[in-house]
Coordinates of N, CA and C in Angstrom, one line a residue:
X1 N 4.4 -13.5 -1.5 CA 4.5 -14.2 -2.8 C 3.3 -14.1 -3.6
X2 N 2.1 -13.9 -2.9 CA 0.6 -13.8 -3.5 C 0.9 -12.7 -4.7
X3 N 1.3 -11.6 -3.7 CA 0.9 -10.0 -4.6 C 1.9 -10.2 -5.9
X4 N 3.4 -10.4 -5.3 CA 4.1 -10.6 -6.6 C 3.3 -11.5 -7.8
X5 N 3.2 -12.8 -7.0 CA 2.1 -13.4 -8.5 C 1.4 -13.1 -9.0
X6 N 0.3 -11.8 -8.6 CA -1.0 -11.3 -8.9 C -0.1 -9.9 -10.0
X7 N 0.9 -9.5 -9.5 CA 1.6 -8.3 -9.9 C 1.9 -8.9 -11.4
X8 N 2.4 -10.1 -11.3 CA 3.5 -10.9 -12.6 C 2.1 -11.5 -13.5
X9 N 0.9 -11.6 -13.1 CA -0.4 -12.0 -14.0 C -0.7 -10.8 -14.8
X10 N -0.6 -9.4 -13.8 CA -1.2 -7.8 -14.5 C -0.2 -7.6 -15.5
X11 N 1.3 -8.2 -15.0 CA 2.4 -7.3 -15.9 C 2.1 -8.4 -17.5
X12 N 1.8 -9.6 -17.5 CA 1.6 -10.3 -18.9 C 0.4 -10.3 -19.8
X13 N -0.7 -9.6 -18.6 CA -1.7 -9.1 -19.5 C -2.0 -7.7 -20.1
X14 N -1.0 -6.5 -19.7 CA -0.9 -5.6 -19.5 C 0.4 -5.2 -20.9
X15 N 1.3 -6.3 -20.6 CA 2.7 -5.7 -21.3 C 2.5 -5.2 -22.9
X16 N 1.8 -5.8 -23.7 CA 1.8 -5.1 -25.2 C 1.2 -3.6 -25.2
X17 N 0.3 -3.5 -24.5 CA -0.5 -2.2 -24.1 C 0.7 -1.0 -23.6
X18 N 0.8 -1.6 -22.4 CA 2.2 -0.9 -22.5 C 3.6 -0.5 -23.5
X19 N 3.7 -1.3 -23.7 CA 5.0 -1.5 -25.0 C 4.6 -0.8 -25.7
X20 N 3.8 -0.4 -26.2 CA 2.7 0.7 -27.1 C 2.6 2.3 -26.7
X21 N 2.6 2.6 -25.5 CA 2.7 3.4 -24.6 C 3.9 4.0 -24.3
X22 N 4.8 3.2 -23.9 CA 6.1 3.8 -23.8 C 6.7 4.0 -25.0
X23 N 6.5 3.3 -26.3 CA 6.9 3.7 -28.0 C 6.0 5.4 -28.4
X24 N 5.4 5.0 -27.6 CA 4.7 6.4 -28.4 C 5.2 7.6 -27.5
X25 N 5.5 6.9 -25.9 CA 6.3 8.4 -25.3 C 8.1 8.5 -25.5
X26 N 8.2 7.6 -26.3 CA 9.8 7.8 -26.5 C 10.1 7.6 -27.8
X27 N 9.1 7.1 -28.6 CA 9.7 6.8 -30.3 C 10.8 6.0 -30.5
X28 N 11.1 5.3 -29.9 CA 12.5 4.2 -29.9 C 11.6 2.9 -29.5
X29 N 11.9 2.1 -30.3 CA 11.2 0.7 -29.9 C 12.1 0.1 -28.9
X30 N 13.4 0.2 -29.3 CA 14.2 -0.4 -28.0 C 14.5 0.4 -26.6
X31 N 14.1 1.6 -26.6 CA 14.0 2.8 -25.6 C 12.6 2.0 -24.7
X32 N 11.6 1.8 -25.9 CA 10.2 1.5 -25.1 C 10.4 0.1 -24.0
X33 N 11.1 -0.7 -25.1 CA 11.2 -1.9 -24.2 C 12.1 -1.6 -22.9
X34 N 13.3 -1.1 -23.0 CA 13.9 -1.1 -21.5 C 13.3 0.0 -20.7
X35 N 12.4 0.9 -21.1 CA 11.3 1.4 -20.0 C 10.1 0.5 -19.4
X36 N 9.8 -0.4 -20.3 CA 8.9 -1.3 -20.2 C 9.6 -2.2 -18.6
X37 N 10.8 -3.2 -19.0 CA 11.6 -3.4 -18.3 C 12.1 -3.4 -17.1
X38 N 12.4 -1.7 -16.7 CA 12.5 -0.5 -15.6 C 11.3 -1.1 -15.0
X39 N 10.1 -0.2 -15.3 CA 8.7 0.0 -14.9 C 8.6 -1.5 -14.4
X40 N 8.5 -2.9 -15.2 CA 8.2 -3.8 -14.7 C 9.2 -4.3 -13.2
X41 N 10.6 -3.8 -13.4 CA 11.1 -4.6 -12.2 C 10.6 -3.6 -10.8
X42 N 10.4 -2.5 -11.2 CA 10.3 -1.6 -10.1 C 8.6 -1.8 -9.3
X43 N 7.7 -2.3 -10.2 CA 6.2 -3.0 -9.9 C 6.8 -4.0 -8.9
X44 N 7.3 -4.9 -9.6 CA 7.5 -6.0 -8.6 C 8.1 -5.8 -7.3
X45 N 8.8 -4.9 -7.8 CA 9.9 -4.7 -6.2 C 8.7 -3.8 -4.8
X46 N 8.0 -3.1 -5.8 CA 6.9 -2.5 -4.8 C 6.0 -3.5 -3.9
X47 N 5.6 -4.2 -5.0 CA 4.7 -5.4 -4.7 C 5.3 -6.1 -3.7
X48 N 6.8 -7.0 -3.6 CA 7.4 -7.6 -2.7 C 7.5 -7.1 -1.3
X49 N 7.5 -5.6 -1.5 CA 7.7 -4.7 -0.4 C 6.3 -4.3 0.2
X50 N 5.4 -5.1 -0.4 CA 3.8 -5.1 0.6 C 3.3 -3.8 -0.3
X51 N 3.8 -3.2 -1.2 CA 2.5 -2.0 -1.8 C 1.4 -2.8 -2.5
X52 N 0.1 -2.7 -2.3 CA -0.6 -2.6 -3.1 C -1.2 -1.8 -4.0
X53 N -2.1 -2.2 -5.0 CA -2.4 -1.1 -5.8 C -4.2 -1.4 -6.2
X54 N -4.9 -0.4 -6.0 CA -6.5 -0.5 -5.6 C -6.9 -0.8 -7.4
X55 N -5.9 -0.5 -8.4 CA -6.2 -0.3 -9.8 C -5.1 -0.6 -10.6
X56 N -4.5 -2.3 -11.0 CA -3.3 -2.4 -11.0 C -2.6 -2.2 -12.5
X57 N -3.6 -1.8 -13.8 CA -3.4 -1.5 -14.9 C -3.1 0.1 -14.8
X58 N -3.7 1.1 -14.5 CA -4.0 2.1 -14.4 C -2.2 2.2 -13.5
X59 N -2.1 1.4 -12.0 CA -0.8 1.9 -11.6 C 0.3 1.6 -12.5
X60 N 0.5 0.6 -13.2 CA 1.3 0.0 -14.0 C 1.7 1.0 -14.9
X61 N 0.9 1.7 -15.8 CA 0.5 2.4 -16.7 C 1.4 3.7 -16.4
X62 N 1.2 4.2 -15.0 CA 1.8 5.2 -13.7 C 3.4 5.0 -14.0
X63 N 3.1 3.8 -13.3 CA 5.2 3.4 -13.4 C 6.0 3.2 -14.9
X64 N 5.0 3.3 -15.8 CA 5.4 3.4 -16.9 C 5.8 4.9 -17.5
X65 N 4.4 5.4 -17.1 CA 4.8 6.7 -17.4 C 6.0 7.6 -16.9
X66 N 5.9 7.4 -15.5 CA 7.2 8.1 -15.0 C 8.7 7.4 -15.3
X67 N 8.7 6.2 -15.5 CA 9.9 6.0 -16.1 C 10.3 6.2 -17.3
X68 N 9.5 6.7 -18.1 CA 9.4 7.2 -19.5 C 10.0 8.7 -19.3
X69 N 9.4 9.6 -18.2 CA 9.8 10.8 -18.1 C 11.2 10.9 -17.9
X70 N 11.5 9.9 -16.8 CA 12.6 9.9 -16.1 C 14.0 9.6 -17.3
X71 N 13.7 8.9 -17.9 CA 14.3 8.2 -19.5 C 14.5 9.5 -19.8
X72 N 13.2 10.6 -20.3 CA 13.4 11.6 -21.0 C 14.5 12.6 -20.3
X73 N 14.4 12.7 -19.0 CA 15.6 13.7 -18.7 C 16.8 13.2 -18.4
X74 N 17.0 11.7 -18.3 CA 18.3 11.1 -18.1 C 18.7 11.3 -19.8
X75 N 18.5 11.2 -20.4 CA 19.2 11.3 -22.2 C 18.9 12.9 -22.8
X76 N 18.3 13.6 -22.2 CA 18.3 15.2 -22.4 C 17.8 15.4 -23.6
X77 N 17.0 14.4 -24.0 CA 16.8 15.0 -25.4 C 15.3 14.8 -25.1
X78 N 14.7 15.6 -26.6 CA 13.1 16.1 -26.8 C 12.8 15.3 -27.4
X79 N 11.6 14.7 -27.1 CA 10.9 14.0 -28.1 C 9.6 14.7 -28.8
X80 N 9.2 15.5 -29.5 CA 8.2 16.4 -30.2 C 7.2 15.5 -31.1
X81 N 7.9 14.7 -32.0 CA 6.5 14.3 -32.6 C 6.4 12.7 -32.1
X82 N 4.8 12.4 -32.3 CA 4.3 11.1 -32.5 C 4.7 10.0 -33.3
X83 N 5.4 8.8 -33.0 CA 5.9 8.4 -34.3 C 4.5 7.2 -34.4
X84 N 4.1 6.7 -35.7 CA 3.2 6.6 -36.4 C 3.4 4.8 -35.6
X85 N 2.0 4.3 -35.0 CA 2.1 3.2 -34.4 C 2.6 1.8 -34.9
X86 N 3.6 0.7 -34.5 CA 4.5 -0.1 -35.3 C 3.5 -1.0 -36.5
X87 N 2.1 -1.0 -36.1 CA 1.1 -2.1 -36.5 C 0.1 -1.2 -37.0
X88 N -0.2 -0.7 -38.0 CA -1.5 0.1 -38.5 C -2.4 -0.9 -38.4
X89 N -3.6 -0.5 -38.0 CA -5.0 -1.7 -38.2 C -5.4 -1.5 -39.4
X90 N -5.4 -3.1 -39.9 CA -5.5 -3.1 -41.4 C -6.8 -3.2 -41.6
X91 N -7.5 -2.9 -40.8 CA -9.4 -2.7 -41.0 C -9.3 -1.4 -41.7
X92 N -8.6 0.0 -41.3 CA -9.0 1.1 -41.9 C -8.4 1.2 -43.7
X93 N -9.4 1.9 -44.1 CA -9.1 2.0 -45.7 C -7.9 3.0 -45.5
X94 N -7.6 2.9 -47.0 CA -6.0 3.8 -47.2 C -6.0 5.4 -46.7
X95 N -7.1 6.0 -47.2 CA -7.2 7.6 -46.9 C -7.6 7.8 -45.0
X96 N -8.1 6.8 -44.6 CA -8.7 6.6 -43.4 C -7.6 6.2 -42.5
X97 N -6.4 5.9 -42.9 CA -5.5 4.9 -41.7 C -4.5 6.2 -42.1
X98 N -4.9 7.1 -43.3 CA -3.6 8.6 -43.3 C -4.0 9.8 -42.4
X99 N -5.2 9.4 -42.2 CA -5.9 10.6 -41.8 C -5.7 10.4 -40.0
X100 N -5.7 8.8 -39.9 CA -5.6 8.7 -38.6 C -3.8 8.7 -38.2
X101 N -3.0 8.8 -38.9 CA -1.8 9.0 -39.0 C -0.9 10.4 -38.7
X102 N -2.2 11.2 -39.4 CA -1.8 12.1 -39.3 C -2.5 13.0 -38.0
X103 N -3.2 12.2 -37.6 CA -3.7 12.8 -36.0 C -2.9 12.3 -35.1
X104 N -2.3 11.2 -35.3 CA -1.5 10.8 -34.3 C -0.4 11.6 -34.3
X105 N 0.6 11.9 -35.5 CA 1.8 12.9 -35.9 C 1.5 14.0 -35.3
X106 N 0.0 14.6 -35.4 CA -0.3 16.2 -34.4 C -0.2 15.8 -33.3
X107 N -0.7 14.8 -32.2 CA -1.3 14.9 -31.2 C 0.3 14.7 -30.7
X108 N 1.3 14.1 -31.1 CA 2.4 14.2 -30.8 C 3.0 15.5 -30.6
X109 N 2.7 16.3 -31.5 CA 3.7 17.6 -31.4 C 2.9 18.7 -30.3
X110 N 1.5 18.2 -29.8 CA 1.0 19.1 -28.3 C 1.9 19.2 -27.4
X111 N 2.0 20.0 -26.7 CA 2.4 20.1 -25.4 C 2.5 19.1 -24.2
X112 N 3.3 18.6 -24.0 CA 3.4 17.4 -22.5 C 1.7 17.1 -22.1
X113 N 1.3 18.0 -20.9 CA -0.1 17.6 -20.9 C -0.8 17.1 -21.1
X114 N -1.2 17.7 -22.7 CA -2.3 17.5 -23.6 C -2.0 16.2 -24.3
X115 N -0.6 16.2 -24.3 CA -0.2 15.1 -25.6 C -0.5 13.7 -24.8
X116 N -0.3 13.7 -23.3 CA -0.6 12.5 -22.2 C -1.4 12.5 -22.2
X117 N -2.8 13.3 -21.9 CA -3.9 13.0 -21.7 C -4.5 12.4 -22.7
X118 N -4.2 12.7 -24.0 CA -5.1 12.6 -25.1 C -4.5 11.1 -25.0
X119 N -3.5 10.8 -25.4 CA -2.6 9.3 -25.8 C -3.1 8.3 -24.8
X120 N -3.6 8.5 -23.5 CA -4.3 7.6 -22.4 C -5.3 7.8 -22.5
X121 N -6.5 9.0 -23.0 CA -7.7 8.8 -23.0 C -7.9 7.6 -24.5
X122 N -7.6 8.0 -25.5 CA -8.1 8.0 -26.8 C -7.1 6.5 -27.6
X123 N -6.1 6.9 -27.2 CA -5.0 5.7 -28.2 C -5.0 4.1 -26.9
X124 N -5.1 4.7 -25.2 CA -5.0 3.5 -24.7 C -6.3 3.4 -24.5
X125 N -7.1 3.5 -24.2 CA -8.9 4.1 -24.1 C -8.9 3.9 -22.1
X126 N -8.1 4.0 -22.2 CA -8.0 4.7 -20.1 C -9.2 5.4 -20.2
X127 N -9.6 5.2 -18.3 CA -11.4 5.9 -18.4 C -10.5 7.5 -17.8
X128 N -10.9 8.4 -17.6 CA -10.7 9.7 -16.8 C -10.0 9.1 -15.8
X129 N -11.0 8.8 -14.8 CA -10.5 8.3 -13.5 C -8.8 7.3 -13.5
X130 N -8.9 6.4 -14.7 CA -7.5 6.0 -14.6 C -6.8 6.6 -15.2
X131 N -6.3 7.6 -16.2 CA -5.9 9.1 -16.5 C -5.5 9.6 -15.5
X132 N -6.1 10.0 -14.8 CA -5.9 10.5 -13.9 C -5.2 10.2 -12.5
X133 N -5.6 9.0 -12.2 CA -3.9 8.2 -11.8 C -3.1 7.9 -12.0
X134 N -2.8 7.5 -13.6 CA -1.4 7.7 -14.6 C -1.0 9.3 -13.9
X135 N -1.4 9.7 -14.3 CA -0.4 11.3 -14.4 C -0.6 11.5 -13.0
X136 N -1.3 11.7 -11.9 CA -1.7 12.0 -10.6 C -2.3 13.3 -10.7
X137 N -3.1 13.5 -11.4 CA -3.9 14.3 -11.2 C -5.4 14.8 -11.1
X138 N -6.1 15.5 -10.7 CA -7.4 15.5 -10.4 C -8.2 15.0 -11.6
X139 N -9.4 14.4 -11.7 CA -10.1 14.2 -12.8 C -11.0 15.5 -13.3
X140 N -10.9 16.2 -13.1 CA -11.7 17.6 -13.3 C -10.3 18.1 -14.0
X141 N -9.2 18.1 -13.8 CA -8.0 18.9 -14.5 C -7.5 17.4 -15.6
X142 N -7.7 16.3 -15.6 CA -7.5 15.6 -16.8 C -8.7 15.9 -17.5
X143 N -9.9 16.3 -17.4 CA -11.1 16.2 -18.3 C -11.2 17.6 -19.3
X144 N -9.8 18.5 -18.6 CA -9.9 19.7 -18.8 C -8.7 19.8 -19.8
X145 N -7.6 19.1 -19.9 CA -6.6 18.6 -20.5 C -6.8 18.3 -21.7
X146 N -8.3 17.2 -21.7 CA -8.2 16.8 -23.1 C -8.9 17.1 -23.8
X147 N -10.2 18.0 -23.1 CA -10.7 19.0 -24.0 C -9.8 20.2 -24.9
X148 N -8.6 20.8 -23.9 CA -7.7 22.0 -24.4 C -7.4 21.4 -25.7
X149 N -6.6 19.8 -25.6 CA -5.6 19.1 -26.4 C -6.9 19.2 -27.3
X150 N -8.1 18.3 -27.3 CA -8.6 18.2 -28.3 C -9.0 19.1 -29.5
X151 N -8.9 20.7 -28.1 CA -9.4 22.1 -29.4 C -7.7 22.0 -30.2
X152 N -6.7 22.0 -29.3 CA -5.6 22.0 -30.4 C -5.4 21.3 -31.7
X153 N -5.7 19.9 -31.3 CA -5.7 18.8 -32.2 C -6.3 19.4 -33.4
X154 N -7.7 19.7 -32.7 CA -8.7 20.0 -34.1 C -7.9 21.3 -35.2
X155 N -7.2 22.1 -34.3 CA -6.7 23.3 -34.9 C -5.6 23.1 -35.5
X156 N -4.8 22.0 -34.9 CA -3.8 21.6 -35.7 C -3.8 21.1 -37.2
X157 N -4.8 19.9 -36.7 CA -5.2 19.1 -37.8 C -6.6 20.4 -39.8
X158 N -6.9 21.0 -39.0 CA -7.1 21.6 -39.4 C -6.0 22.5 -40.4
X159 N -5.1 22.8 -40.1 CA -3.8 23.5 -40.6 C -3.3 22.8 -41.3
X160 N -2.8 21.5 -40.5 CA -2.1 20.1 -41.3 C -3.2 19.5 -42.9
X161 N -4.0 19.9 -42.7 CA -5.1 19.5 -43.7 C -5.2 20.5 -45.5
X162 N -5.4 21.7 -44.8 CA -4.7 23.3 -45.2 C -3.8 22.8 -45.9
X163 N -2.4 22.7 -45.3 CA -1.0 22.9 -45.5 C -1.0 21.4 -47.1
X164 N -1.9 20.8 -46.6 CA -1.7 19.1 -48.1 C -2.4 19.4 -49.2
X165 N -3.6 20.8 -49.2 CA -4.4 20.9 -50.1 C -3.7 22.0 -50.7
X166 N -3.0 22.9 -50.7 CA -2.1 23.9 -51.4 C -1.2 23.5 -52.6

């Protein structure tokens, strides 16, 4: 009963972060929530079942992600771009919150990979190391990820930039 309660403390301090996360990997707000949902009952059921987790935001973040995948190939369809986050921060000025709009819109349209890596390094500010337990992969091939994504980004954005001044 300990771990579940310790699990049900991560999942209410954790859940908007998330909810954020699964919107940006599925573009459906109500898509995000019943992955949100998924992910949370399947934590707990782990938890009940004696799993621990050495990093329980970073695992959470895991079971989010793959239920998000799992989402994506149960409904067969592609998701390609970034949809623009439900709450802009109303600190950035007007040209400054389009510009950041429109990096989000590219980093969407990267490739699987790049478009994870970047969206947990940069949009959830995950260190490497927890990156790299989200997706399960080495921190030397996530560090390598988001350097690729970030030369794309820049080349994209670069184009995207191009393509508004014509």
């Amino acid at each position: 009963m300990n771990r579940s309660a310790s699990i049900e403390d991560e999942i209410a301090v954790h859940r908007g972060e998330l909810l954020v996360y699964a919107y940006r990997l599925s573009g459906d707000q109500d898509q995000a929530e019943d992955i949100v949902h998924t992910a949370f009952v399947k934590a707990l059921q782990s938890a009940r079942s004696g799993v621990e987790a050495q990093n329980p935001r970073a695992w959470l973040y895991r079971i989010v992600h793959n239920e998000a995948l799992t989402s994506r190939r149960r409904s067969r369809r592609e998701i390609a771009a970034l949809v623009t986050l439900p709450q802009a921060p109303a600190a950035l000025d007007p040209a400054k919150a389009q510009l950041v709009g429109k990096a989000e819109h590219e980093m969407g349209l990267l490739a699987e990979p790049y478009r994870s890596a970047l969206q947990l390094r940069y949009l959830h500010h995950l260190k490497y190391e927890e990156v790299a337990d989200v997706l399960q992969l080495s921190v030397g091939t996530v560090k390598s990820q988001v350097a690729r994504g970030l030369r794309l980004l820049a080349d994209r954005m670069g184009d995207a930039m191009e393509g508004e001044e014509a």
